[in-house]
Amino acid sequence: MVEQSTVFENVCDFLTEELGCRRQDVTPQARIVEDLGADSLDIVELIATLEETYHIIITDERVRTLQTVGDIVTFIEKMIA
């Protein structure tokens, strides 16, 4: 199991690597699509990576609620607690 303190760093690492955005732009308030430039394929890849990394399932309904980096981190931390 991954420690909760590393969830934010793991999400940031993935986003900077996959989206090519600057690390300083990946803040808890940053919106995945609007601020970081993710497209639909990026979202699918992000969800697949998170599900595999944290051994969780993220439903399509839940994906629609995960708009910011902070939303994603909070959701994962709740799921792995």
CSV table of N, CA, C and O in Angstrom, one decimal, residues 6-68:
chain,number,residue,atom,x,y,z
A,6,THR,N,2.5,10.4,-0.1
A,6,THR,CA,3.1,10.3,-1.4
A,6,THR,C,2.1,10.5,-2.5
A,6,THR,O,2.5,10.6,-3.7
A,7,VAL,N,0.8,10.5,-2.2
A,7,VAL,CA,-0.2,10.5,-3.2
A,7,VAL,C,0.0,11.8,-4.1
A,7,VAL,O,0.0,11.7,-5.3
A,8,PHE,N,0.1,12.9,-3.4
A,8,PHE,CA,0.2,14.2,-4.2
A,8,PHE,C,1.5,14.2,-5.1
A,8,PHE,O,1.4,14.5,-6.2
A,9,GLU,N,2.6,13.7,-4.5
A,9,GLU,CA,3.8,13.6,-5.3
A,9,GLU,C,3.7,12.7,-6.5
A,9,GLU,O,4.1,13.0,-7.6
A,10,ASN,N,3.0,11.5,-6.3
A,10,ASN,CA,2.8,10.6,-7.4
A,10,ASN,C,1.9,11.2,-8.5
A,10,ASN,O,2.2,11.0,-9.7
A,11,VAL,N,0.9,11.8,-8.1
A,11,VAL,CA,0.0,12.5,-9.1
A,11,VAL,C,0.7,13.6,-9.8
A,11,VAL,O,0.6,13.7,-11.1
A,12,CYS,N,1.5,14.4,-9.1
A,12,CYS,CA,2.3,15.4,-9.7
A,12,CYS,C,3.3,14.9,-10.7
A,12,CYS,O,3.4,15.4,-11.8
A,13,ASP,N,4.0,13.8,-10.3
A,13,ASP,CA,5.0,13.2,-11.2
A,13,ASP,C,4.3,12.7,-12.5
A,13,ASP,O,4.8,13.0,-13.6
A,14,PHE,N,3.2,12.0,-12.4
A,14,PHE,CA,2.5,11.5,-13.5
A,14,PHE,C,2.1,12.7,-14.5
A,14,PHE,O,2.3,12.6,-15.7
A,15,LEU,N,1.5,13.7,-13.9
A,15,LEU,CA,1.0,14.8,-14.7
A,15,LEU,C,2.1,15.6,-15.4
A,15,LEU,O,2.0,15.9,-16.6
A,16,THR,N,3.2,15.8,-14.7
A,16,THR,CA,4.3,16.5,-15.4
A,16,THR,C,4.9,15.7,-16.5
A,16,THR,O,5.3,16.2,-17.5
A,17,GLU,N,5.0,14.4,-16.2
A,17,GLU,CA,5.6,13.5,-17.2
A,17,GLU,C,4.7,13.3,-18.4
A,17,GLU,O,5.1,13.5,-19.6
A,18,GLU,N,3.4,13.0,-18.2
A,18,GLU,CA,2.5,12.7,-19.3
A,18,GLU,C,2.0,14.0,-20.0
A,18,GLU,O,1.8,13.9,-21.2
A,19,LEU,N,1.8,15.1,-19.3
A,19,LEU,CA,1.3,16.3,-20.0
A,19,LEU,C,2.3,17.3,-20.4
A,19,LEU,O,2.1,18.2,-21.1
A,20,GLY,N,3.5,17.1,-19.9
A,20,GLY,CA,4.6,18.0,-20.2
A,20,GLY,C,4.5,19.3,-19.6
A,20,GLY,O,5.0,20.3,-20.0
A,21,CYS,N,3.7,19.4,-18.5
A,21,CYS,CA,3.5,20.7,-17.8
A,21,CYS,C,4.6,20.9,-16.8
A,21,CYS,O,5.3,20.0,-16.4
A,22,ARG,N,4.8,22.1,-16.4
A,22,ARG,CA,5.8,22.5,-15.4
A,22,ARG,C,5.3,22.0,-14.0
A,22,ARG,O,4.2,22.2,-13.6
A,23,ARG,N,6.3,21.5,-13.2
A,23,ARG,CA,6.0,21.0,-11.9
A,23,ARG,C,5.3,22.1,-11.0
A,23,ARG,O,4.4,21.9,-10.3
A,24,GLN,N,5.8,23.4,-11.1
A,24,GLN,CA,5.2,24.4,-10.3
A,24,GLN,C,3.8,24.8,-10.7
A,24,GLN,O,3.0,25.4,-9.9
A,25,ASP,N,3.3,24.3,-11.9
A,25,ASP,CA,1.9,24.5,-12.3
A,25,ASP,C,1.0,23.5,-11.7
A,25,ASP,O,-0.2,23.7,-11.7
A,26,VAL,N,1.5,22.4,-11.2
A,26,VAL,CA,0.7,21.3,-10.6
A,26,VAL,C,0.5,21.6,-9.2
A,26,VAL,O,1.3,21.1,-8.3
A,27,THR,N,-0.6,22.3,-8.9
A,27,THR,CA,-1.0,22.6,-7.5
A,27,THR,C,-2.3,21.9,-7.2
A,27,THR,O,-3.0,21.5,-8.1
A,28,PRO,N,-2.6,21.9,-5.9
A,28,PRO,CA,-3.9,21.3,-5.6
A,28,PRO,C,-5.1,21.9,-6.3
A,28,PRO,O,-6.1,21.3,-6.6
A,29,GLN,N,-5.0,23.2,-6.5
A,29,GLN,CA,-6.1,24.0,-7.2
A,29,GLN,C,-6.1,23.9,-8.7
A,29,GLN,O,-7.1,24.2,-9.4
A,30,ALA,N,-5.0,23.3,-9.3
A,30,ALA,CA,-4.9,23.3,-10.7
A,30,ALA,C,-6.0,22.3,-11.3
A,30,ALA,O,-6.1,21.2,-10.9
A,31,ARG,N,-6.7,22.8,-12.3
A,31,ARG,CA,-7.7,22.0,-13.0
A,31,ARG,C,-7.0,21.2,-14.1
A,31,ARG,O,-6.2,21.7,-14.9
A,32,ILE,N,-7.3,19.9,-14.1
A,32,ILE,CA,-6.6,19.0,-15.0
A,32,ILE,C,-6.7,19.4,-16.4
A,32,ILE,O,-5.7,19.3,-17.2
A,33,VAL,N,-7.9,19.7,-16.9
A,33,VAL,CA,-8.1,20.0,-18.3
A,33,VAL,C,-7.8,21.5,-18.6
A,33,VAL,O,-7.0,21.8,-19.4
A,34,GLU,N,-8.4,22.4,-17.9
A,34,GLU,CA,-8.3,23.8,-18.2
A,34,GLU,C,-6.9,24.4,-17.9
A,34,GLU,O,-6.4,25.1,-18.7
A,35,ASP,N,-6.3,24.0,-16.8
A,35,ASP,CA,-5.0,24.6,-16.4
A,35,ASP,C,-3.8,23.8,-16.9
A,35,ASP,O,-2.8,24.3,-17.2
A,36,LEU,N,-4.0,22.4,-16.9
A,36,LEU,CA,-2.8,21.6,-17.2
A,36,LEU,C,-2.9,21.1,-18.7
A,36,LEU,O,-1.9,20.5,-19.1
A,37,GLY,N,-4.0,21.3,-19.3
A,37,GLY,CA,-4.1,20.9,-20.8
A,37,GLY,C,-4.3,19.5,-21.1
A,37,GLY,O,-4.1,19.0,-22.2
A,38,ALA,N,-4.9,18.7,-20.2
A,38,ALA,CA,-5.2,17.3,-20.4
A,38,ALA,C,-6.3,17.2,-21.4
A,38,ALA,O,-7.3,17.9,-21.4
A,39,ASP,N,-6.2,16.2,-22.3
A,39,ASP,CA,-7.3,15.9,-23.2
A,39,ASP,C,-8.0,14.6,-22.8
A,39,ASP,O,-7.6,14.0,-21.8
A,40,SER,N,-8.9,14.1,-23.5
A,40,SER,CA,-9.7,12.9,-23.1
A,40,SER,C,-8.8,11.7,-23.0
A,40,SER,O,-8.9,10.9,-22.1
A,41,LEU,N,-7.8,11.5,-23.9
A,41,LEU,CA,-6.9,10.4,-23.8
A,41,LEU,C,-6.0,10.5,-22.6
A,41,LEU,O,-5.8,9.5,-21.9
A,42,ASP,N,-5.6,11.7,-22.3
A,42,ASP,CA,-4.8,11.9,-21.1
A,42,ASP,C,-5.6,11.5,-19.8
A,42,ASP,O,-5.0,10.9,-18.9
A,43,ILE,N,-6.8,11.9,-19.8
A,43,ILE,CA,-7.7,11.5,-18.6
A,43,ILE,C,-7.8,10.0,-18.5
A,43,ILE,O,-7.7,9.5,-17.4
A,44,VAL,N,-8.0,9.3,-19.6
A,44,VAL,CA,-8.2,7.9,-19.6
A,44,VAL,C,-6.9,7.2,-19.1
A,44,VAL,O,-6.9,6.3,-18.2
A,45,GLU,N,-5.7,7.7,-19.6
A,45,GLU,CA,-4.4,7.2,-19.1
A,45,GLU,C,-4.2,7.5,-17.6
A,45,GLU,O,-3.7,6.7,-16.9
A,46,LEU,N,-4.6,8.7,-17.2
A,46,LEU,CA,-4.4,9.0,-15.8
A,46,LEU,C,-5.3,8.1,-14.9
A,46,LEU,O,-4.8,7.6,-13.9
A,47,ILE,N,-6.5,7.9,-15.3
A,47,ILE,CA,-7.4,7.0,-14.5
A,47,ILE,C,-6.8,5.6,-14.4
A,47,ILE,O,-6.8,5.0,-13.4
A,48,ALA,N,-6.4,5.1,-15.6
A,48,ALA,CA,-5.8,3.7,-15.6
A,48,ALA,C,-4.6,3.6,-14.7
A,48,ALA,O,-4.4,2.6,-14.0
A,49,THR,N,-3.7,4.6,-14.8
A,49,THR,CA,-2.5,4.6,-14.0
A,49,THR,C,-2.9,4.7,-12.5
A,49,THR,O,-2.3,3.9,-11.7
A,50,LEU,N,-3.8,5.5,-12.1
A,50,LEU,CA,-4.2,5.6,-10.7
A,50,LEU,C,-4.8,4.3,-10.2
A,50,LEU,O,-4.6,3.9,-9.1
A,51,GLU,N,-5.7,3.7,-11.0
A,51,GLU,CA,-6.3,2.5,-10.6
A,51,GLU,C,-5.3,1.4,-10.4
A,51,GLU,O,-5.3,0.6,-9.5
A,52,GLU,N,-4.3,1.3,-11.3
A,52,GLU,CA,-3.3,0.3,-11.2
A,52,GLU,C,-2.4,0.6,-10.0
A,52,GLU,O,-2.0,-0.3,-9.3
A,53,THR,N,-2.0,1.8,-9.9
A,53,THR,CA,-1.0,2.2,-8.8
A,53,THR,C,-1.6,1.9,-7.4
A,53,THR,O,-0.9,1.4,-6.5
A,54,TYR,N,-2.9,2.3,-7.3
A,54,TYR,CA,-3.5,2.3,-5.9
A,54,TYR,C,-4.5,1.2,-5.7
A,54,TYR,O,-5.1,1.0,-4.7
A,55,HIS,N,-4.6,0.3,-6.8
A,55,HIS,CA,-5.5,-0.9,-6.7
A,55,HIS,C,-6.9,-0.4,-6.3
A,55,HIS,O,-7.5,-1.0,-5.3
A,56,ILE,N,-7.4,0.5,-7.0
A,56,ILE,CA,-8.8,1.1,-6.8
A,56,ILE,C,-9.5,1.1,-8.1
A,56,ILE,O,-8.9,0.9,-9.2
A,57,ILE,N,-10.8,1.3,-8.0
A,57,ILE,CA,-11.7,1.4,-9.2
A,57,ILE,C,-12.2,2.8,-9.2
A,57,ILE,O,-12.8,3.3,-8.1
A,58,ILE,N,-12.1,3.5,-10.3
A,58,ILE,CA,-12.7,4.9,-10.4
A,58,ILE,C,-13.8,4.8,-11.4
A,58,ILE,O,-13.5,4.6,-12.6
A,59,THR,N,-15.0,5.0,-11.0
A,59,THR,CA,-16.2,4.9,-11.9
A,59,THR,C,-16.2,6.1,-12.8
A,59,THR,O,-15.7,7.2,-12.5
A,60,ASP,N,-16.9,6.0,-13.9
A,60,ASP,CA,-17.1,7.1,-14.8
A,60,ASP,C,-17.8,8.3,-14.1
A,60,ASP,O,-17.5,9.4,-14.4
A,61,GLU,N,-18.8,8.0,-13.3
A,61,GLU,CA,-19.5,9.0,-12.5
A,61,GLU,C,-18.5,9.8,-11.6
A,61,GLU,O,-18.5,11.0,-11.5
A,62,ARG,N,-17.6,9.0,-11.0
A,62,ARG,CA,-16.6,9.7,-10.1
A,62,ARG,C,-15.6,10.5,-10.9
A,62,ARG,O,-15.2,11.6,-10.5
A,63,VAL,N,-15.2,10.0,-12.1
A,63,VAL,CA,-14.2,10.7,-12.9
A,63,VAL,C,-14.8,12.1,-13.2
A,63,VAL,O,-14.0,13.1,-13.1
A,64,ARG,N,-16.1,12.3,-13.4
A,64,ARG,CA,-16.6,13.6,-13.7
A,64,ARG,C,-16.5,14.6,-12.6
A,64,ARG,O,-16.5,15.8,-12.7
A,65,THR,N,-16.3,14.1,-11.3
A,65,THR,CA,-16.2,14.9,-10.2
A,65,THR,C,-14.8,15.3,-9.8
A,65,THR,O,-14.6,16.2,-9.0
A,66,LEU,N,-13.8,14.6,-10.5
A,66,LEU,CA,-12.4,14.9,-10.2
A,66,LEU,C,-11.9,15.9,-11.2
A,66,LEU,O,-11.3,15.6,-12.2
A,67,GLN,N,-12.1,17.2,-10.8
A,67,GLN,CA,-11.7,18.3,-11.7
A,67,GLN,C,-10.3,18.8,-11.5
A,67,GLN,O,-9.7,19.3,-12.4
A,68,THR,N,-9.9,18.8,-10.2
A,68,THR,CA,-8.6,19.4,-9.9
A,68,THR,C,-7.6,18.4,-9.3
A,68,THR,O,-8.0,17.2,-9.0
